[in-house]
Amino acid sequence: MNDRHEPQVVITAVRHDPGAAPGQTTVIRVLSLLPAHWVCVPVADQDSFELRVRLQGATGATGATGVADATGPADTTGTEDAEAVSARVARVFEDPALRGWRRTG
């Protein structure tokens, strides 16, 4: 993903519970709960992570899966805007496994 030219949403989170899983493990959990067709670039350390999600519809990309997953209804358009990505990520952060983490961006 070319970070400068492609529209994207940047998700950041920090660990607020020292007993929670480290960032490297947590970002994998977050990725597993997002739609498989999303193009994401994660960067993680022990206490924080950043996840860049490319906005699919903005570059003319397609790739509708038509498949529902654990965090929401089926995506039949293959396009997402920043608001839709943020809403989906907000639902992901409701997962009990992410209780020790707080989204900061």
CSV table of N, CA and C in Angstrom, one decimal:
chain,number,residue,atom,x,y,z
A,1,MET,N,0.9,-1.2,0.0
A,1,MET,CA,0.0,0.0,0.0
A,1,MET,C,0.9,1.2,0.0
A,2,ASN,N,0.6,2.2,-0.9
A,2,ASN,CA,1.4,3.4,-1.0
A,2,ASN,C,0.7,4.4,-0.1
A,3,ASP,N,1.2,4.6,1.1
A,3,ASP,CA,0.5,5.4,2.1
A,3,ASP,C,0.2,6.9,1.7
A,4,ARG,N,1.0,7.4,0.8
A,4,ARG,CA,0.8,8.8,0.5
A,4,ARG,C,-0.3,9.1,-0.5
A,5,HIS,N,-0.6,8.1,-1.4
A,5,HIS,CA,-1.5,8.4,-2.5
A,5,HIS,C,-2.8,7.7,-2.4
A,6,GLU,N,-3.0,6.7,-1.6
A,6,GLU,CA,-4.2,5.9,-1.5
A,6,GLU,C,-5.0,6.4,-0.3
A,7,PRO,N,-6.3,6.7,-0.5
A,7,PRO,CA,-7.2,7.0,0.7
A,7,PRO,C,-7.2,5.9,1.7
A,8,GLN,N,-7.1,6.2,3.0
A,8,GLN,CA,-7.0,5.2,4.0
A,8,GLN,C,-7.5,5.8,5.3
A,9,VAL,N,-7.8,4.8,6.2
A,9,VAL,CA,-8.2,5.2,7.6
A,9,VAL,C,-7.1,4.6,8.4
A,10,VAL,N,-6.6,5.4,9.4
A,10,VAL,CA,-5.6,4.9,10.3
A,10,VAL,C,-6.2,4.7,11.7
A,11,ILE,N,-6.1,3.5,12.1
A,11,ILE,CA,-6.7,3.1,13.4
A,11,ILE,C,-5.5,2.9,14.4
A,12,THR,N,-5.6,3.5,15.5
A,12,THR,CA,-4.5,3.4,16.5
A,12,THR,C,-5.2,2.9,17.9
A,13,ALA,N,-4.4,2.2,18.6
A,13,ALA,CA,-4.9,1.7,19.9
A,13,ALA,C,-3.8,1.6,20.9
A,14,VAL,N,-4.1,1.7,22.2
A,14,VAL,CA,-3.1,1.5,23.2
A,14,VAL,C,-3.6,0.6,24.3
A,15,ARG,N,-2.7,-0.1,24.9
A,15,ARG,CA,-3.1,-1.1,25.9
A,15,ARG,C,-3.2,-0.3,27.2
A,16,HIS,N,-4.4,-0.4,27.9
A,16,HIS,CA,-4.6,0.3,29.1
A,16,HIS,C,-4.6,-0.7,30.3
A,17,ASP,N,-4.6,-2.0,30.0
A,17,ASP,CA,-4.6,-3.0,31.1
A,17,ASP,C,-3.3,-3.8,30.9
A,18,PRO,N,-2.3,-3.7,31.8
A,18,PRO,CA,-1.1,-4.4,31.6
A,18,PRO,C,-1.2,-5.9,31.5
A,19,GLY,N,-2.4,-6.5,31.9
A,19,GLY,CA,-2.6,-7.9,31.8
A,19,GLY,C,-3.2,-8.3,30.5
A,20,ALA,N,-3.5,-7.4,29.6
A,20,ALA,CA,-4.0,-7.7,28.3
A,20,ALA,C,-2.9,-8.2,27.4
A,21,ALA,N,-3.3,-8.9,26.4
A,21,ALA,CA,-2.4,-9.4,25.4
A,21,ALA,C,-1.6,-8.3,24.8
A,22,PRO,N,-0.3,-8.6,24.4
A,22,PRO,CA,0.5,-7.5,23.8
A,22,PRO,C,0.0,-7.1,22.4
A,23,GLY,N,0.5,-6.0,21.9
A,23,GLY,CA,0.0,-5.4,20.7
A,23,GLY,C,0.1,-6.3,19.5
A,24,GLN,N,1.2,-7.1,19.4
A,24,GLN,CA,1.5,-7.9,18.3
A,24,GLN,C,0.4,-9.0,18.2
A,25,THR,N,-0.1,-9.5,19.3
A,25,THR,CA,-1.1,-10.5,19.4
A,25,THR,C,-2.5,-9.9,19.1
A,26,THR,N,-2.7,-8.7,19.7
A,26,THR,CA,-4.0,-8.0,19.6
A,26,THR,C,-4.2,-7.6,18.2
A,27,VAL,N,-3.3,-7.1,17.4
A,27,VAL,CA,-3.5,-6.6,16.1
A,27,VAL,C,-3.9,-7.8,15.2
A,28,ILE,N,-3.4,-9.0,15.5
A,28,ILE,CA,-3.8,-10.2,14.7
A,28,ILE,C,-5.2,-10.5,15.0
A,29,ARG,N,-5.7,-10.4,16.3
A,29,ARG,CA,-7.1,-10.6,16.6
A,29,ARG,C,-8.0,-9.6,15.9
A,30,VAL,N,-7.6,-8.3,15.9
A,30,VAL,CA,-8.3,-7.3,15.2
A,30,VAL,C,-8.4,-7.6,13.7
A,31,LEU,N,-7.3,-8.0,13.1
A,31,LEU,CA,-7.3,-8.3,11.6
A,31,LEU,C,-8.3,-9.5,11.4
A,32,SER,N,-8.3,-10.5,12.3
A,32,SER,CA,-9.2,-11.6,12.0
A,32,SER,C,-10.6,-11.3,12.1
A,33,LEU,N,-11.0,-10.2,12.7
A,33,LEU,CA,-12.4,-9.8,12.8
A,33,LEU,C,-12.8,-8.8,11.7
A,34,LEU,N,-11.9,-8.4,10.9
A,34,LEU,CA,-12.2,-7.5,9.8
A,34,LEU,C,-12.5,-8.2,8.5
A,35,PRO,N,-13.2,-7.6,7.6
A,35,PRO,CA,-13.5,-8.3,6.3
A,35,PRO,C,-12.2,-8.7,5.6
A,36,ALA,N,-12.2,-9.9,5.1
A,36,ALA,CA,-11.0,-10.5,4.5
A,36,ALA,C,-10.6,-9.7,3.3
A,37,HIS,N,-11.4,-9.0,2.6
A,37,HIS,CA,-11.0,-8.3,1.4
A,37,HIS,C,-10.4,-6.9,1.7
A,38,TRP,N,-10.4,-6.5,2.9
A,38,TRP,CA,-9.8,-5.2,3.3
A,38,TRP,C,-8.3,-5.3,3.2
A,39,VAL,N,-7.7,-4.3,2.6
A,39,VAL,CA,-6.2,-4.2,2.5
A,39,VAL,C,-5.7,-3.4,3.7
A,40,CYS,N,-5.0,-4.1,4.6
A,40,CYS,CA,-4.6,-3.5,5.9
A,40,CYS,C,-3.1,-3.7,6.1
A,41,VAL,N,-2.5,-2.6,6.7
A,41,VAL,CA,-1.0,-2.7,7.0
A,41,VAL,C,-0.9,-2.4,8.5
A,42,PRO,N,-0.6,-3.5,9.3
A,42,PRO,CA,-0.4,-3.3,10.7
A,42,PRO,C,1.0,-3.0,11.2
A,43,VAL,N,1.2,-2.2,12.2
A,43,VAL,CA,2.4,-2.0,12.9
A,43,VAL,C,2.1,-2.0,14.4
A,44,ALA,N,2.9,-2.9,15.1
A,44,ALA,CA,2.5,-3.1,16.5
A,44,ALA,C,3.8,-3.3,17.3
A,45,ASP,N,3.6,-2.8,18.6
A,45,ASP,CA,4.7,-3.1,19.6
A,45,ASP,C,3.9,-3.6,20.8
A,46,GLN,N,4.6,-3.7,21.9
A,46,GLN,CA,4.0,-4.3,23.1
A,46,GLN,C,2.7,-3.6,23.6
A,47,ASP,N,2.7,-2.2,23.6
A,47,ASP,CA,1.6,-1.5,24.2
A,47,ASP,C,0.8,-0.6,23.3
A,48,SER,N,1.0,-0.8,22.0
A,48,SER,CA,0.2,0.0,21.0
A,48,SER,C,0.3,-0.7,19.6
A,49,PHE,N,-0.7,-0.3,18.8
A,49,PHE,CA,-0.6,-0.7,17.4
A,49,PHE,C,-1.3,0.3,16.5
A,50,GLU,N,-0.9,0.3,15.3
A,50,GLU,CA,-1.5,1.2,14.2
A,50,GLU,C,-1.9,0.2,13.1
A,51,LEU,N,-3.1,0.5,12.6
A,51,LEU,CA,-3.6,-0.3,11.5
A,51,LEU,C,-4.1,0.6,10.4
A,52,ARG,N,-3.4,0.6,9.2
A,52,ARG,CA,-3.9,1.4,8.1
A,52,ARG,C,-4.8,0.5,7.2
A,53,VAL,N,-6.0,1.1,6.9
A,53,VAL,CA,-7.0,0.3,6.1
A,53,VAL,C,-7.2,1.2,4.9
A,54,ARG,N,-6.9,0.6,3.7
A,54,ARG,CA,-7.1,1.3,2.5
A,54,ARG,C,-8.6,1.3,2.2
A,55,LEU,N,-9.1,2.5,1.7
A,55,LEU,CA,-10.5,2.6,1.3
A,55,LEU,C,-10.7,2.0,-0.1
A,56,GLN,N,-11.3,0.9,-0.1
A,56,GLN,CA,-11.5,0.2,-1.4
A,56,GLN,C,-12.2,0.9,-2.5
A,57,GLY,N,-13.3,1.5,-2.3
A,57,GLY,CA,-14.0,2.2,-3.3
A,57,GLY,C,-13.4,3.4,-3.9
A,58,ALA,N,-12.5,4.0,-3.1
A,58,ALA,CA,-11.9,5.3,-3.5
A,58,ALA,C,-10.9,5.1,-4.7
A,59,THR,N,-10.4,3.9,-4.8
A,59,THR,CA,-9.4,3.7,-5.9
A,59,THR,C,-9.9,2.9,-7.1
A,60,GLY,N,-11.3,2.7,-7.0
A,60,GLY,CA,-11.9,1.9,-8.1
A,60,GLY,C,-11.7,0.4,-7.9
A,61,ALA,N,-11.2,0.0,-6.8
A,61,ALA,CA,-11.0,-1.4,-6.5
A,61,ALA,C,-12.4,-2.1,-6.2
A,62,THR,N,-12.5,-3.3,-6.6
A,62,THR,CA,-13.7,-4.1,-6.2
A,62,THR,C,-13.2,-5.3,-5.5
A,63,GLY,N,-14.2,-6.1,-5.2
A,63,GLY,CA,-13.8,-7.3,-4.4
A,63,GLY,C,-14.8,-7.7,-3.4
A,64,ALA,N,-16.1,-7.5,-3.8
A,64,ALA,CA,-17.2,-7.8,-2.9
A,64,ALA,C,-17.1,-9.3,-2.6
A,65,THR,N,-17.3,-9.6,-1.3
A,65,THR,CA,-17.3,-11.0,-0.9
A,65,THR,C,-18.6,-11.5,-0.8
A,66,GLY,N,-19.6,-10.7,-0.5
A,66,GLY,CA,-21.0,-11.2,-0.3
A,66,GLY,C,-21.1,-12.2,0.9
A,67,VAL,N,-20.1,-12.1,1.8
A,67,VAL,CA,-20.1,-13.1,2.9
A,67,VAL,C,-20.2,-12.3,4.2
A,68,ALA,N,-21.1,-12.7,5.1
A,68,ALA,CA,-21.2,-12.1,6.4
A,68,ALA,C,-20.1,-12.7,7.3
A,69,ASP,N,-19.6,-11.9,8.2
A,69,ASP,CA,-18.7,-12.4,9.2
A,69,ASP,C,-19.1,-12.0,10.6
A,70,ALA,N,-18.3,-12.3,11.6
A,70,ALA,CA,-18.7,-12.1,13.0
A,70,ALA,C,-19.0,-10.7,13.4
A,71,THR,N,-18.6,-9.7,12.6
A,71,THR,CA,-18.8,-8.3,13.1
A,71,THR,C,-19.8,-7.6,12.3
A,72,GLY,N,-20.5,-8.2,11.4
A,72,GLY,CA,-21.5,-7.5,10.7
A,72,GLY,C,-22.1,-8.2,9.5
A,73,PRO,N,-23.0,-7.6,8.8
A,73,PRO,CA,-23.7,-8.2,7.6
A,73,PRO,C,-22.7,-8.3,6.4
A,74,ALA,N,-23.2,-9.0,5.5
A,74,ALA,CA,-22.4,-9.3,4.2
A,74,ALA,C,-22.1,-7.9,3.5
A,75,ASP,N,-20.9,-7.8,3.0
A,75,ASP,CA,-20.6,-6.7,2.2
A,75,ASP,C,-20.8,-7.0,0.7
A,76,THR,N,-21.8,-6.4,0.1
A,76,THR,CA,-22.1,-6.7,-1.3
A,76,THR,C,-21.7,-5.7,-2.2
A,77,THR,N,-21.0,-4.6,-1.8
A,77,THR,CA,-20.6,-3.6,-2.7
A,77,THR,C,-19.1,-3.6,-3.0
A,78,GLY,N,-18.3,-4.0,-2.0
A,78,GLY,CA,-16.9,-4.0,-2.2
A,78,GLY,C,-16.3,-2.7,-2.1
A,79,THR,N,-17.1,-1.7,-1.6
A,79,THR,CA,-16.6,-0.4,-1.4
A,79,THR,C,-16.8,0.1,0.1
A,80,GLU,N,-15.9,0.8,0.6
A,80,GLU,CA,-16.0,1.3,2.0
A,80,GLU,C,-15.6,2.8,2.0
A,81,ASP,N,-16.3,3.6,2.8
A,81,ASP,CA,-15.8,4.9,3.1
A,81,ASP,C,-15.2,5.0,4.5
A,82,ALA,N,-14.6,6.1,4.8
A,82,ALA,CA,-14.0,6.2,6.1
A,82,ALA,C,-15.0,6.0,7.3
A,83,GLU,N,-16.2,6.5,7.1
A,83,GLU,CA,-17.2,6.3,8.2
A,83,GLU,C,-17.6,4.8,8.4
A,84,ALA,N,-17.7,4.1,7.3
A,84,ALA,CA,-18.1,2.7,7.4
A,84,ALA,C,-16.9,1.9,8.0
A,85,VAL,N,-15.7,2.2,7.6
A,85,VAL,CA,-14.5,1.5,8.2
A,85,VAL,C,-14.5,1.8,9.7
A,86,SER,N,-14.6,3.0,10.1
A,86,SER,CA,-14.6,3.4,11.5
A,86,SER,C,-15.7,2.7,12.3
A,87,ALA,N,-16.9,2.6,11.7
A,87,ALA,CA,-18.0,1.9,12.4
A,87,ALA,C,-17.7,0.5,12.6
A,88,ARG,N,-17.2,-0.2,11.6
A,88,ARG,CA,-16.9,-1.6,11.6
A,88,ARG,C,-15.8,-1.8,12.7
A,89,VAL,N,-14.8,-1.0,12.7
A,89,VAL,CA,-13.7,-1.2,13.7
A,89,VAL,C,-14.2,-1.0,15.1
A,90,ALA,N,-15.1,0.0,15.3
A,90,ALA,CA,-15.7,0.2,16.6
A,90,ALA,C,-16.4,-1.1,17.1
A,91,ARG,N,-17.1,-1.8,16.2
A,91,ARG,CA,-17.8,-3.0,16.5
A,91,ARG,C,-16.7,-4.1,16.9
A,92,VAL,N,-15.6,-4.1,16.2
A,92,VAL,CA,-14.6,-5.1,16.5
A,92,VAL,C,-14.1,-4.8,17.9
A,93,PHE,N,-13.9,-3.6,18.3
A,93,PHE,CA,-13.4,-3.2,19.6
A,93,PHE,C,-14.4,-3.6,20.8
A,94,GLU,N,-15.6,-4.0,20.4
A,94,GLU,CA,-16.5,-4.5,21.4
A,94,GLU,C,-16.2,-5.9,21.8
A,95,ASP,N,-15.3,-6.6,21.1
A,95,ASP,CA,-15.0,-8.0,21.4
A,95,ASP,C,-14.4,-8.1,22.8
A,96,PRO,N,-14.9,-9.0,23.6
A,96,PRO,CA,-14.4,-9.1,25.0
A,96,PRO,C,-12.8,-9.3,25.1
A,97,ALA,N,-12.3,-9.9,24.1
A,97,ALA,CA,-10.8,-10.2,24.1
A,97,ALA,C,-10.0,-8.9,24.0
A,98,LEU,N,-10.7,-7.8,23.6
A,98,LEU,CA,-10.0,-6.5,23.4
A,98,LEU,C,-10.3,-5.5,24.6
A,99,ARG,N,-10.8,-6.1,25.7
A,99,ARG,CA,-11.2,-5.2,26.8
A,99,ARG,C,-10.0,-4.4,27.3
A,100,GLY,N,-8.8,-4.9,27.3
A,100,GLY,CA,-7.6,-4.2,27.8
A,100,GLY,C,-7.0,-3.2,26.9
A,101,TRP,N,-7.7,-3.0,25.8
A,101,TRP,CA,-7.2,-2.0,24.8
A,101,TRP,C,-8.2,-0.9,24.6
A,102,ARG,N,-7.7,0.3,24.3
A,102,ARG,CA,-8.5,1.4,24.0
A,102,ARG,C,-8.1,2.0,22.7
A,103,ARG,N,-9.1,2.2,21.8
A,103,ARG,CA,-8.8,2.9,20.5
A,103,ARG,C,-8.6,4.3,20.7
A,104,THR,N,-7.5,4.8,20.1
A,104,THR,CA,-7.1,6.3,20.3
A,104,THR,C,-7.2,7.0,18.9
A,105,GLY,N,-7.5,6.3,17.9
A,105,GLY,CA,-7.6,7.0,16.6
A,105,GLY,C,-8.2,6.1,15.6
